[in-house]
PDB file of C-alpha atoms and ligand atoms in Angstrom:
ATOM      1  CA  MET A   1      -5.057 -79.852 -58.488  1.00 93.00           C
ATOM      2  CA  ASN A   2      -7.565 -78.023 -60.716  1.00 92.00           C
ATOM      3  CA  GLN A   3      -9.288 -80.871 -62.434  1.00 97.00           C
ATOM      4  CA  PHE A   4      -9.561 -84.635 -61.950  1.00 98.00           C
ATOM      5  CA  ILE A   5     -10.293 -86.441 -65.246  1.00 98.00           C
ATOM      6  CA  SER A   6      -7.551 -89.048 -65.293  1.00 98.00           C
ATOM      7  CA  VAL A   7      -4.660 -90.547 -63.288  1.00 98.00           C
ATOM      8  CA  HIS A   8      -2.475 -87.808 -64.831  1.00 97.00           C
ATOM      9  CA  ASP A   9      -4.153 -85.158 -62.673  1.00 97.00           C
ATOM     10  CA  LEU A  10      -2.923 -86.829 -59.445  1.00 92.00           C
ATOM     11  CA  PRO A  11       0.290 -85.720 -57.761  1.00 87.00           C
ATOM     12  CA  ASN A  12       1.235 -89.133 -56.318  1.00 95.00           C
ATOM     13  CA  ILE A  13      -0.949 -92.138 -56.194  1.00 98.00           C
ATOM     14  CA  ASN A  14       0.508 -93.677 -53.031  1.00 98.00           C
ATOM     15  CA  GLU A  15       0.301 -90.417 -51.171  1.00 98.00           C
ATOM     16  CA  MET A  16      -3.339 -89.991 -52.191  1.00 98.00           C
ATOM     17  CA  VAL A  17      -4.117 -93.582 -51.169  1.00 98.00           C
ATOM     18  CA  LYS A  18      -2.528 -92.817 -47.668  1.00 98.00           C
ATOM     19  CA  GLN A  19      -4.747 -89.714 -47.449  1.00 98.00           C
ATOM     20  CA  ALA A  20      -7.796 -91.770 -48.355  1.00 98.00           C
ATOM     21  CA  LEU A  21      -7.072 -94.320 -45.715  1.00 98.00           C
ATOM     22  CA  ALA A  22      -6.593 -91.474 -43.157  1.00 98.00           C
ATOM     23  CA  TYR A  23     -10.053 -90.224 -44.009  1.00 98.00           C
ATOM     24  CA  LYS A  24     -11.445 -93.609 -43.681  1.00 98.00           C
ATOM     25  CA  ALA A  25     -10.052 -93.880 -40.202  1.00 98.00           C
ATOM     26  CA  ASN A  26     -11.155 -90.346 -39.336  1.00 98.00           C
ATOM     27  CA  PRO A  27     -13.868 -89.019 -41.724  1.00 98.00           C
ATOM     28  CA  PHE A  28     -14.186 -85.586 -40.177  1.00 98.00           C
ATOM     29  CA  ILE A  29     -10.455 -84.515 -39.630  1.00 98.00           C
ATOM     30  CA  ASP A  30     -11.014 -81.847 -42.462  1.00 98.00           C
ATOM     31  CA  GLN A  31     -14.637 -80.996 -41.727  1.00 98.00           C
ATOM     32  CA  HIS A  32     -13.962 -77.258 -41.976  1.00 97.00           C
ATOM     33  CA  LEU A  33     -11.971 -77.453 -45.292  1.00 98.00           C
ATOM     34  CA  GLY A  34     -15.012 -76.850 -47.370  1.00 98.00           C
ATOM     35  CA  LYS A  35     -16.958 -74.574 -45.093  1.00 97.00           C
ATOM     36  CA  GLY A  36     -18.908 -72.058 -47.166  1.00 98.00           C
ATOM     37  CA  LYS A  37     -18.048 -73.865 -50.407  1.00 98.00           C
ATOM     38  CA  ARG A  38     -20.582 -75.621 -52.764  1.00 98.00           C
ATOM     39  CA  MET A  39     -20.282 -78.388 -55.126  1.00 98.00           C
ATOM     40  CA  GLY A  40     -22.510 -79.089 -58.110  1.00 98.00           C
ATOM     41  CA  LEU A  41     -22.987 -82.696 -59.220  1.00 98.00           C
ATOM     42  CA  LEU A  42     -24.344 -82.929 -62.737  1.00 97.00           C
ATOM     43  CA  PHE A  43     -25.589 -86.183 -64.014  1.00 96.00           C
ATOM     44  CA  LEU A  44     -26.350 -86.688 -67.686  1.00 94.00           C
ATOM     45  CA  ASN A  45     -26.654 -90.401 -66.935  1.00 92.00           C
ATOM     46  CA  PRO A  46     -27.855 -92.617 -63.959  1.00 94.00           C
ATOM     47  CA  SER A  47     -25.705 -93.328 -60.864  1.00 96.00           C
ATOM     48  CA  MET A  48     -26.023 -94.614 -57.411  1.00 98.00           C
ATOM     49  CA  ARG A  49     -22.468 -95.006 -55.882  1.00 98.00           C
ATOM     50  CA  THR A  50     -20.795 -92.054 -57.634  1.00 98.00           C
ATOM     51  CA  ARG A  51     -23.682 -89.767 -56.759  1.00 98.00           C
ATOM     52  CA  LEU A  52     -24.011 -90.727 -53.104  1.00 98.00           C
ATOM     53  CA  SER A  53     -20.366 -91.214 -52.283  1.00 98.00           C
ATOM     54  CA  THR A  54     -19.400 -87.892 -53.656  1.00 98.00           C
ATOM     55  CA  GLN A  55     -22.228 -86.124 -51.822  1.00 98.00           C
ATOM     56  CA  ILE A  56     -21.186 -87.829 -48.613  1.00 98.00           C
ATOM     57  CA  ALA A  57     -17.453 -86.901 -49.274  1.00 98.00           C
ATOM     58  CA  ALA A  58     -18.338 -83.228 -49.801  1.00 98.00           C
ATOM     59  CA  GLN A  59     -20.500 -83.159 -46.701  1.00 98.00           C
ATOM     60  CA  GLN A  60     -17.665 -84.633 -44.563  1.00 98.00           C
ATOM     61  CA  LEU A  61     -15.427 -81.779 -45.776  1.00 98.00           C
ATOM     62  CA  GLY A  62     -18.143 -79.307 -44.660  1.00 98.00           C
ATOM     63  CA  MET A  63     -19.162 -78.586 -48.343  1.00 98.00           C
ATOM     64  CA  GLU A  64     -22.696 -78.304 -49.445  1.00 98.00           C
ATOM     65  CA  ALA A  65     -23.312 -80.626 -52.487  1.00 98.00           C
ATOM     66  CA  ILE A  66     -26.250 -80.083 -54.848  1.00 98.00           C
ATOM     67  CA  VAL A  67     -27.229 -82.711 -57.357  1.00 97.00           C
ATOM     68  CA  PHE A  68     -28.557 -81.842 -60.717  1.00 97.00           C
ATOM     69  CA  ASN A  69     -29.910 -84.690 -62.986  1.00 95.00           C
ATOM     70  CA  VAL A  70     -29.299 -82.719 -66.254  1.00 90.00           C
ATOM     71  CA  GLY A  71     -30.282 -85.794 -68.303  1.00 80.00           C
ATOM     72  CA  GLN A  72     -33.734 -85.879 -66.757  1.00 86.00           C
ATOM     73  CA  GLU A  73     -34.499 -82.420 -65.386  1.00 90.00           C
ATOM     74  CA  GLY A  74     -32.328 -79.916 -67.334  1.00 91.00           C
ATOM     75  CA  TRP A  75     -32.336 -78.460 -70.769  1.00 94.00           C
ATOM     76  CA  ALA A  76     -30.806 -80.629 -73.466  1.00 94.00           C
ATOM     77  CA  LEU A  77     -27.269 -79.365 -73.812  1.00 95.00           C
ATOM     78  CA  GLU A  78     -25.375 -78.691 -76.967  1.00 96.00           C
ATOM     79  CA  PHE A  79     -21.578 -79.266 -76.925  1.00 96.00           C
ATOM     80  CA  GLU A  80     -20.415 -78.522 -80.517  1.00 96.00           C
ATOM     81  CA  GLU A  81     -18.793 -75.227 -81.234  1.00 97.00           C
ATOM     82  CA  GLU A  82     -20.627 -73.091 -83.758  1.00 97.00           C
ATOM     83  CA  ALA A  83     -23.555 -75.406 -83.709  1.00 97.00           C
ATOM     84  CA  ILE A  84     -26.755 -74.163 -85.479  1.00 98.00           C
ATOM     85  CA  MET A  85     -29.215 -75.124 -82.731  1.00 97.00           C
ATOM     86  CA  SER A  86     -32.171 -75.922 -84.767  1.00 97.00           C
ATOM     87  CA  GLY A  87     -32.530 -79.481 -83.583  1.00 97.00           C
ATOM     88  CA  THR A  88     -33.306 -80.979 -80.155  1.00 95.00           C
ATOM     89  CA  THR A  89     -30.631 -79.186 -77.992  1.00 96.00           C
ATOM     90  CA  VAL A  90     -31.783 -76.182 -76.138  1.00 96.00           C
ATOM     91  CA  GLU A  91     -28.929 -74.572 -74.371  1.00 96.00           C
ATOM     92  CA  HIS A  92     -25.186 -74.476 -75.326  1.00 97.00           C
ATOM     93  CA  VAL A  93     -22.598 -75.527 -72.762  1.00 97.00           C
ATOM     94  CA  LYS A  94     -20.919 -72.226 -73.438  1.00 98.00           C
ATOM     95  CA  ASP A  95     -23.920 -70.464 -71.932  1.00 98.00           C
ATOM     96  CA  ALA A  96     -24.744 -73.017 -69.169  1.00 97.00           C
ATOM     97  CA  ALA A  97     -21.121 -73.821 -67.765  1.00 98.00           C
ATOM     98  CA  PRO A  98     -20.161 -70.247 -66.805  1.00 98.00           C
ATOM     99  CA  ILE A  99     -23.376 -69.943 -64.771  1.00 98.00           C
ATOM    100  CA  LEU A 100     -22.551 -73.198 -62.962  1.00 98.00           C
ATOM    101  CA  GLY A 101     -19.075 -71.671 -62.388  1.00 98.00           C
ATOM    102  CA  LYS A 102     -20.808 -68.787 -60.557  1.00 98.00           C
ATOM    103  CA  TYR A 103     -23.073 -71.056 -58.532  1.00 98.00           C
ATOM    104  CA  PHE A 104     -20.494 -73.525 -57.477  1.00 98.00           C
ATOM    105  CA  ASP A 105     -16.835 -73.764 -56.290  1.00 98.00           C
ATOM    106  CA  VAL A 106     -16.273 -77.262 -57.695  1.00 98.00           C
ATOM    107  CA  LEU A 107     -18.187 -79.062 -60.416  1.00 98.00           C
ATOM    108  CA  GLY A 108     -18.644 -82.848 -60.902  1.00 98.00           C
ATOM    109  CA  ILE A 109     -19.837 -84.148 -64.222  1.00 98.00           C
ATOM    110  CA  ARG A 110     -21.015 -87.576 -65.256  1.00 97.00           C
ATOM    111  CA  THR A 111     -21.331 -88.281 -68.957  1.00 94.00           C
ATOM    112  CA  PHE A 112     -21.375 -91.542 -70.939  1.00 91.00           C
ATOM    113  CA  PRO A 113     -20.225 -92.289 -74.403  1.00 96.00           C
ATOM    114  CA  SER A 114     -22.647 -92.569 -77.372  1.00 94.00           C
ATOM    115  CA  LEU A 115     -20.841 -95.819 -78.393  1.00 96.00           C
ATOM    116  CA  LYS A 116     -21.785 -94.857 -82.035  1.00 95.00           C
ATOM    117  CA  ASN A 117     -18.735 -92.686 -82.944  1.00 96.00           C
ATOM    118  CA  LYS A 118     -15.295 -93.559 -81.542  1.00 97.00           C
ATOM    119  CA  GLU A 119     -13.635 -90.297 -82.496  1.00 97.00           C
ATOM    120  CA  ASP A 120     -16.375 -88.248 -80.865  1.00 95.00           C
ATOM    121  CA  ASP A 121     -16.424 -90.285 -77.687  1.00 97.00           C
ATOM    122  CA  TYR A 122     -12.634 -90.516 -77.361  1.00 98.00           C
ATOM    123  CA  SER A 123     -12.295 -86.658 -77.930  1.00 97.00           C
ATOM    124  CA  GLU A 124     -14.025 -86.302 -74.457  1.00 97.00           C
ATOM    125  CA  LEU A 125     -15.825 -83.204 -75.888  1.00 96.00           C
ATOM    126  CA  TYR A 126     -18.442 -83.042 -73.029  1.00 96.00           C
ATOM    127  CA  ILE A 127     -16.097 -82.894 -70.135  1.00 97.00           C
ATOM    128  CA  LYS A 128     -13.611 -80.794 -71.965  1.00 97.00           C
ATOM    129  CA  GLN A 129     -16.222 -78.213 -72.788  1.00 97.00           C
ATOM    130  CA  PHE A 130     -17.203 -77.998 -69.028  1.00 97.00           C
ATOM    131  CA  ILE A 131     -13.616 -77.498 -68.163  1.00 97.00           C
ATOM    132  CA  LYS A 132     -13.177 -74.832 -70.862  1.00 98.00           C
ATOM    133  CA  TYR A 133     -16.227 -72.820 -69.895  1.00 98.00           C
ATOM    134  CA  ALA A 134     -17.004 -73.425 -66.166  1.00 98.00           C
ATOM    135  CA  GLY A 135     -13.967 -71.552 -64.927  1.00 98.00           C
ATOM    136  CA  ILE A 136     -13.850 -73.745 -61.655  1.00 98.00           C
ATOM    137  CA  PRO A 137     -12.247 -77.160 -60.961  1.00 98.00           C
ATOM    138  CA  VAL A 138     -14.103 -79.961 -62.663  1.00 98.00           C
ATOM    139  CA  VAL A 139     -14.145 -83.523 -61.430  1.00 98.00           C
ATOM    140  CA  SER A 140     -15.019 -86.423 -63.700  1.00 98.00           C
ATOM    141  CA  LEU A 141     -17.756 -88.594 -62.188  1.00 98.00           C
ATOM    142  CA  GLU A 142     -17.213 -90.825 -65.218  1.00 98.00           C
ATOM    143  CA  SER A 143     -16.694 -89.596 -68.673  1.00 98.00           C
ATOM    144  CA  ALA A 144     -16.873 -91.090 -72.126  1.00 97.00           C
ATOM    145  CA  THR A 145     -13.661 -93.049 -71.828  1.00 98.00           C
ATOM    146  CA  LEU A 146     -12.560 -93.023 -68.147  1.00 98.00           C
ATOM    147  CA  HIS A 147     -13.922 -93.425 -64.661  1.00 98.00           C
ATOM    148  CA  PRO A 148     -10.914 -92.092 -62.492  1.00 98.00           C
ATOM    149  CA  LEU A 149     -12.880 -91.862 -59.124  1.00 98.00           C
ATOM    150  CA  GLN A 150     -13.696 -95.610 -59.563  1.00 98.00           C
ATOM    151  CA  SER A 151     -10.123 -96.456 -60.449  1.00 98.00           C
ATOM    152  CA  PHE A 152      -8.705 -94.570 -57.466  1.00 98.00           C
ATOM    153  CA  THR A 153     -11.066 -96.408 -55.283  1.00 98.00           C
ATOM    154  CA  ASP A 154      -9.840 -99.659 -56.826  1.00 98.00           C
ATOM    155  CA  ILE A 155      -6.223 -98.844 -56.092  1.00 98.00           C
ATOM    156  CA  ILE A 156      -7.198 -97.871 -52.480  1.00 98.00           C
ATOM    157  CA  THR A 157      -9.039-101.210 -52.031  1.00 98.00           C
ATOM    158  CA  ILE A 158      -6.090-103.233 -53.396  1.00 98.00           C
ATOM    159  CA  SER A 159      -3.611-101.324 -51.204  1.00 98.00           C
ATOM    160  CA  GLU A 160      -5.870-101.825 -48.187  1.00 98.00           C
ATOM    161  CA  GLN A 161      -6.073-105.571 -48.851  1.00 98.00           C
ATOM    162  CA  LEU A 162      -2.345-105.827 -49.335  1.00 98.00           C
ATOM    163  CA  ALA A 163      -1.726-103.877 -46.049  1.00 98.00           C
ATOM    164  CA  ALA A 164      -3.898-106.353 -44.185  1.00 97.00           C
ATOM    165  CA  LYS A 165      -2.290-109.374 -45.767  1.00 96.00           C
ATOM    166  CA  PRO A 166       1.126-108.496 -47.284  1.00 96.00           C
ATOM    167  CA  LEU A 167       2.519-110.732 -50.112  1.00 97.00           C
ATOM    168  CA  ASN A 168       6.155-111.400 -50.554  1.00 95.00           C
ATOM    169  CA  LYS A 169       6.010-110.431 -54.282  1.00 96.00           C
ATOM    170  CA  LYS A 170       4.132-107.990 -56.493  1.00 97.00           C
ATOM    171  CA  PRO A 171       0.459-108.824 -56.572  1.00 98.00           C
ATOM    172  CA  LYS A 172      -0.854-110.314 -59.796  1.00 98.00           C
ATOM    173  CA  ILE A 173      -3.835-108.375 -60.800  1.00 98.00           C
ATOM    174  CA  VAL A 174      -6.045-109.610 -63.677  1.00 98.00           C
ATOM    175  CA  LEU A 175      -8.637-107.595 -65.472  1.00 98.00           C
ATOM    176  CA  THR A 176     -10.966-110.045 -67.173  1.00 98.00           C
ATOM    177  CA  TRP A 177     -13.741-109.341 -69.772  1.00 98.00           C
ATOM    178  CA  ALA A 178     -17.191-110.846 -68.749  1.00 97.00           C
ATOM    179  CA  PRO A 179     -20.276-111.311 -70.807  1.00 96.00           C
ATOM    180  CA  HIS A 180     -23.199-108.835 -70.733  1.00 96.00           C
ATOM    181  CA  VAL A 181     -26.600-108.349 -72.406  1.00 94.00           C
ATOM    182  CA  LYS A 182     -25.837-104.947 -73.959  1.00 94.00           C
ATOM    183  CA  PRO A 183     -22.884-102.962 -75.244  1.00 95.00           C
ATOM    184  CA  LEU A 184     -21.209-101.138 -72.375  1.00 97.00           C
ATOM    185  CA  PRO A 185     -18.527 -98.371 -72.419  1.00 98.00           C
ATOM    186  CA  GLN A 186     -14.904 -99.184 -72.143  1.00 98.00           C
ATOM    187  CA  CYS A 187     -14.480 -96.560 -69.344  1.00 98.00           C
ATOM    188  CA  VAL A 188     -13.966 -98.730 -66.335  1.00 98.00           C
ATOM    189  CA  ALA A 189     -11.625-101.066 -68.119  1.00 98.00           C
ATOM    190  CA  ASN A 190      -9.670 -98.282 -69.665  1.00 98.00           C
ATOM    191  CA  SER A 191      -9.336 -96.402 -66.447  1.00 98.00           C
ATOM    192  CA  PHE A 192      -8.397 -99.420 -64.402  1.00 98.00           C
ATOM    193  CA  ALA A 193      -5.695-100.334 -66.830  1.00 98.00           C
ATOM    194  CA  GLN A 194      -4.410 -96.719 -66.859  1.00 98.00           C
ATOM    195  CA  TRP A 195      -4.316 -96.543 -63.147  1.00 98.00           C
ATOM    196  CA  VAL A 196      -2.696-100.003 -62.449  1.00 98.00           C
ATOM    197  CA  ASN A 197      -0.041 -99.181 -65.158  1.00 98.00           C
ATOM    198  CA  ALA A 198       0.621 -95.681 -63.592  1.00 98.00           C
ATOM    199  CA  TRP A 199       0.797 -97.280 -60.143  1.00 98.00           C
ATOM    200  CA  GLY A 200       3.442 -99.633 -61.377  1.00 97.00           C
ATOM    201  CA  GLU A 201       3.342-101.974 -58.282  1.00 97.00           C
ATOM    202  CA  ALA A 202       1.651-105.046 -59.823  1.00 98.00           C
ATOM    203  CA  ASP A 203       2.142-107.799 -62.337  1.00 98.00           C
ATOM    204  CA  PHE A 204      -0.867-106.800 -64.590  1.00 98.00           C
ATOM    205  CA  VAL A 205      -2.628-109.034 -66.982  1.00 98.00           C
ATOM    206  CA  ILE A 206      -5.756-108.259 -69.130  1.00 98.00           C
ATOM    207  CA  THR A 207      -7.651-111.062 -70.644  1.00 98.00           C
ATOM    208  CA  HIS A 208     -10.617-110.921 -73.075  1.00 98.00           C
ATOM    209  CA  PRO A 209     -11.901-112.786 -76.055  1.00 97.00           C
ATOM    210  CA  GLU A 210     -10.561-111.818 -79.577  1.00 95.00           C
ATOM    211  CA  ASP A 211     -11.850-108.417 -80.903  1.00 94.00           C
ATOM    212  CA  TYR A 212     -12.258-106.885 -77.448  1.00 97.00           C
ATOM    213  CA  GLU A 213      -8.807-105.164 -77.453  1.00 97.00           C
ATOM    214  CA  LEU A 214      -8.889-101.942 -75.549  1.00 98.00           C
ATOM    215  CA  ASP A 215      -7.266 -98.670 -76.655  1.00 98.00           C
ATOM    216  CA  PRO A 216      -3.455 -99.300 -76.304  1.00 98.00           C
ATOM    217  CA  GLN A 217      -2.846 -95.857 -74.898  1.00 98.00           C
ATOM    218  CA  PHE A 218      -4.457 -97.238 -71.587  1.00 98.00           C
ATOM    219  CA  THR A 219      -3.264-100.928 -71.692  1.00 98.00           C
ATOM    220  CA  LYS A 220       0.392-100.398 -72.774  1.00 96.00           C
ATOM    221  CA  GLY A 221       2.524-102.176 -70.167  1.00 95.00           C
ATOM    222  CA  ALA A 222       0.119-104.878 -69.330  1.00 98.00           C
ATOM    223  CA  THR A 223       0.204-108.521 -70.598  1.00 98.00           C
ATOM    224  CA  ILE A 224      -2.736-109.237 -72.850  1.00 98.00           C
ATOM    225  CA  THR A 225      -4.099-112.694 -73.499  1.00 98.00           C
ATOM    226  CA  HIS A 226      -7.204-114.274 -74.951  1.00 98.00           C
ATOM    227  CA  ASN A 227      -6.837-117.226 -72.620  1.00 98.00           C
ATOM    228  CA  GLN A 228      -8.689-116.568 -69.495  1.00 98.00           C
ATOM    229  CA  SER A 229      -7.657-119.758 -67.581  1.00 98.00           C
ATOM    230  CA  GLU A 230      -3.911-118.869 -68.324  1.00 98.00           C
ATOM    231  CA  ALA A 231      -4.418-115.309 -67.133  1.00 98.00           C
ATOM    232  CA  LEU A 232      -6.212-116.350 -63.931  1.00 98.00           C
ATOM    233  CA  LYS A 233      -3.367-118.772 -62.814  1.00 98.00           C
ATOM    234  CA  ASP A 234      -1.992-117.478 -59.500  1.00 98.00           C
ATOM    235  CA  ALA A 235      -3.938-114.157 -59.569  1.00 98.00           C
ATOM    236  CA  ASP A 236      -4.168-112.362 -56.394  1.00 98.00           C
ATOM    237  CA  PHE A 237      -6.953-109.950 -57.544  1.00 98.00           C
ATOM    238  CA  VAL A 238      -9.411-110.548 -60.315  1.00 98.00           C
ATOM    239  CA  TYR A 239     -11.319-107.510 -61.689  1.00 98.00           C
ATOM    240  CA  VAL A 240     -14.388-108.478 -63.566  1.00 98.00           C
ATOM    241  CA  LYS A 241     -15.890-106.139 -66.139  1.00 98.00           C
ATOM    242  CA  ASN A 242     -17.695-106.162 -69.442  1.00 98.00           C
ATOM    243  CA  TRP A 243     -16.877-103.795 -72.191  1.00 98.00           C
ATOM    244  CA  SER A 244     -18.016-103.482 -75.840  1.00 97.00           C
ATOM    245  CA  THR A 245     -15.540-103.546 -78.695  1.00 97.00           C
ATOM    246  CA  TYR A 246     -13.150-100.658 -79.285  1.00 98.00           C
ATOM    247  CA  ALA A 247     -11.784-101.326 -82.773  1.00 96.00           C
ATOM    248  CA  ASP A 248     -15.076-101.926 -84.513  1.00 96.00           C
ATOM    249  CA  TYR A 249     -16.598 -99.538 -82.010  1.00 97.00           C
ATOM    250  CA  GLY A 250     -19.332-100.156 -79.534  1.00 97.00           C
ATOM    251  CA  ARG A 251     -20.425-103.662 -80.611  1.00 95.00           C
ATOM    252  CA  ILE A 252     -20.845-107.075 -78.920  1.00 94.00           C
ATOM    253  CA  TYR A 253     -19.116-109.836 -80.897  1.00 91.00           C
ATOM    254  CA  CYS A 254     -18.566-112.909 -78.671  1.00 83.00           C
ATOM    255  CA  ASN A 255     -20.836-113.145 -75.653  1.00 85.00           C
ATOM    256  CA  ASP A 256     -19.681-116.524 -74.558  1.00 90.00           C
ATOM    257  CA  PRO A 257     -21.062-117.430 -71.005  1.00 94.00           C
ATOM    258  CA  GLU A 258     -17.837-119.327 -70.485  1.00 95.00           C
ATOM    259  CA  TRP A 259     -16.226-116.015 -69.742  1.00 97.00           C
ATOM    260  CA  MET A 260     -18.367-115.563 -66.631  1.00 96.00           C
ATOM    261  CA  LEU A 261     -16.114-116.192 -63.488  1.00 94.00           C
ATOM    262  CA  THR A 262     -17.193-119.180 -61.461  1.00 91.00           C
ATOM    263  CA  ALA A 263     -15.833-121.054 -58.415  1.00 93.00           C
ATOM    264  CA  GLU A 264     -14.147-123.358 -60.935  1.00 94.00           C
ATOM    265  CA  SER A 265     -12.283-120.636 -62.623  1.00 95.00           C
ATOM    266  CA  LEU A 266     -11.512-118.879 -59.436  1.00 97.00           C
ATOM    267  CA  ALA A 267      -9.797-122.110 -58.192  1.00 97.00           C
ATOM    268  CA  LEU A 268      -7.016-121.401 -60.678  1.00 98.00           C
ATOM    269  CA  THR A 269      -6.040-118.217 -58.732  1.00 98.00           C
ATOM    270  CA  ASN A 270      -4.180-117.723 -55.583  1.00 98.00           C
ATOM    271  CA  ASN A 271      -7.379-117.470 -53.706  1.00 98.00           C
ATOM    272  CA  ALA A 272      -7.854-114.197 -55.388  1.00 98.00           C
ATOM    273  CA  LYS A 273     -10.125-111.387 -54.169  1.00 98.00           C
ATOM    274  CA  VAL A 274     -12.778-110.613 -56.659  1.00 98.00           C
ATOM    275  CA  MET A 275     -13.616-106.965 -57.696  1.00 98.00           C
ATOM    276  CA  HIS A 276     -16.280-105.248 -59.732  1.00 98.00           C
ATOM    277  CA  CYS A 277     -17.182-101.687 -59.983  1.00 98.00           C
ATOM    278  CA  LEU A 278     -21.067-102.431 -59.645  1.00 98.00           C
ATOM    279  CA  PRO A 279     -23.769-102.457 -60.782  1.00 98.00           C
ATOM    280  CA  VAL A 280     -23.433-106.070 -61.711  1.00 97.00           C
ATOM    281  CA  ARG A 281     -25.575-108.495 -63.787  1.00 96.00           C
ATOM    282  CA  ARG A 282     -25.740-111.482 -61.531  1.00 96.00           C
ATOM    283  CA  ASN A 283     -25.167-114.797 -63.307  1.00 95.00           C
ATOM    284  CA  VAL A 284     -24.422-113.051 -66.464  1.00 95.00           C
ATOM    285  CA  GLU A 285     -21.212-111.093 -65.663  1.00 95.00           C
ATOM    286  CA  LEU A 286     -20.522-112.728 -62.227  1.00 95.00           C
ATOM    287  CA  SER A 287     -22.079-115.792 -60.621  1.00 94.00           C
ATOM    288  CA  ASP A 288     -23.982-115.775 -57.380  1.00 95.00           C
ATOM    289  CA  GLU A 289     -21.468-118.201 -55.919  1.00 95.00           C
ATOM    290  CA  ILE A 290     -18.642-115.726 -56.356  1.00 97.00           C
ATOM    291  CA  LEU A 291     -20.586-112.531 -55.459  1.00 97.00           C
ATOM    292  CA  ASP A 292     -21.932-114.045 -52.279  1.00 97.00           C
ATOM    293  CA  GLY A 293     -18.839-115.915 -51.488  1.00 96.00           C
ATOM    294  CA  PRO A 294     -15.743-115.020 -49.351  1.00 97.00           C
ATOM    295  CA  ASN A 295     -13.601-113.877 -52.208  1.00 98.00           C
ATOM    296  CA  SER A 296     -15.720-111.058 -53.287  1.00 98.00           C
ATOM    297  CA  ILE A 297     -14.635-107.529 -51.987  1.00 98.00           C
ATOM    298  CA  VAL A 298     -17.152-105.601 -54.114  1.00 98.00           C
ATOM    299  CA  THR A 299     -18.943-104.020 -51.045  1.00 98.00           C
ATOM    300  CA  GLN A 300     -15.620-102.958 -49.537  1.00 98.00           C
ATOM    301  CA  GLN A 301     -14.710-101.632 -52.940  1.00 98.00           C
ATOM    302  CA  ALA A 302     -17.903 -99.586 -53.351  1.00 98.00           C
ATOM    303  CA  SER A 303     -17.728 -98.307 -49.775  1.00 98.00           C
ATOM    304  CA  ASN A 304     -14.329 -96.922 -50.540  1.00 98.00           C
ATOM    305  CA  ARG A 305     -15.745 -94.626 -53.112  1.00 98.00           C
ATOM    306  CA  VAL A 306     -16.346 -92.170 -50.296  1.00 98.00           C
ATOM    307  CA  TRP A 307     -12.616 -91.909 -49.387  1.00 98.00           C
ATOM    308  CA  ALA A 308     -11.486 -91.551 -52.967  1.00 98.00           C
ATOM    309  CA  ALA A 309     -13.951 -88.698 -53.526  1.00 98.00           C
ATOM    310  CA  GLN A 310     -13.049 -87.038 -50.239  1.00 98.00           C
ATOM    311  CA  THR A 311      -9.316 -87.203 -51.014  1.00 98.00           C
ATOM    312  CA  VAL A 312      -9.793 -85.673 -54.493  1.00 98.00           C
ATOM    313  CA  LEU A 313     -12.115 -82.884 -53.306  1.00 98.00           C
ATOM    314  CA  SER A 314      -9.813 -82.032 -50.385  1.00 98.00           C
ATOM    315  CA  THR A 315      -6.787 -81.883 -52.665  1.00 98.00           C
ATOM    316  CA  ILE A 316      -8.646 -79.510 -54.920  1.00 98.00           C
ATOM    317  CA  LEU A 317      -9.901 -77.425 -51.874  1.00 98.00           C
ATOM    318  CA  LYS A 318      -6.258 -77.184 -50.408  1.00 97.00           C
ATOM    319  CA  SER A 319      -4.893 -76.157 -53.728  1.00 93.00           C
ATOM    320  CA  ARG A 320      -7.157 -73.129 -54.092  1.00 85.00           C
TER     321      ARG A 320
HETATM  322  N1   CP B   1     -19.453 -97.825 -60.148  1.00 93.34           N
HETATM  323  C1   CP B   1     -20.284 -96.793 -60.385  1.00 93.34           C
HETATM  324  O1   CP B   1     -19.865 -95.772 -60.888  1.00 93.34           O
HETATM  325  O2   CP B   1     -21.628 -96.885 -59.798  1.00 93.34           O
HETATM  326  P1   CP B   1     -22.717 -95.951 -60.164  1.00 93.34           P
HETATM  327  O3   CP B   1     -23.013 -95.873 -61.671  1.00 93.34           O
HETATM  328  O4   CP B   1     -23.802 -96.356 -59.351  1.00 93.34           O
HETATM  329  O5   CP B   1     -22.278 -94.523 -59.729  1.00 93.34           O
END
């Protein structure tokens, strides 16, 4: 594996889940794999979980991890080819990335979308330019449209839950839109849909208000409904997430608080486990009663970020 930017970079989801759970049981089994290797973690945007879990994962493989908050501490980067850099950008990725490729053995990049221009964001220019010019494996720490480390974690967490308490049918997984105070990227929702569809082991339903349709390239295969109550019926897992509009790009239309998951709406489910990638706006996206209640698995989910990152990094190291 030479890059990890979507589910398509993974050889086999269930094999990778097995490896992740093996790391969870024994974090240091491959502690010499990354000896003498260095990973650069570049953040153009804030992060807690991705940053810390990937650092821990690298360290558990014996690899040094260096964080660089490009957005706050670095030169403003230019990504457009043939740009006339007379504006605010100071350094072209074409100059910066090859240097990073000499400093590091693996590069992780977090970027966010602008939410202003759909074509630009969905072209994934930033991460593609790093892949083009760094000359070393690149791992997405969340890009303009996808968050593969999060989604891999989500599948690990669902698999772990199912192993502990098997069902006699495919699990019903519901991705539900939730209200928020500002327009958020579609990355987590796109990515979760892409991974659940690729995994193929669930009855997958997506529910959101009208006008919040996601890009069909990620949702194709899922059942989509605007009726949240209908969607939640008999669900085994409910993934809660806000996203801004995709068609009329990056906007908030409906922000109906009725879409916030409550104990009343959870009662429609099959005692579903509730997931969220975090950070979460309490009592806007998800109620206290759910987050603090027995159905929430958000802490288990976030803790599994380490094993997802460790599995991706070890797969890259083993393939070099
Ligand atoms: N879920 C997630 O990516 O969290 P951070 O933004 O804190 O990394």
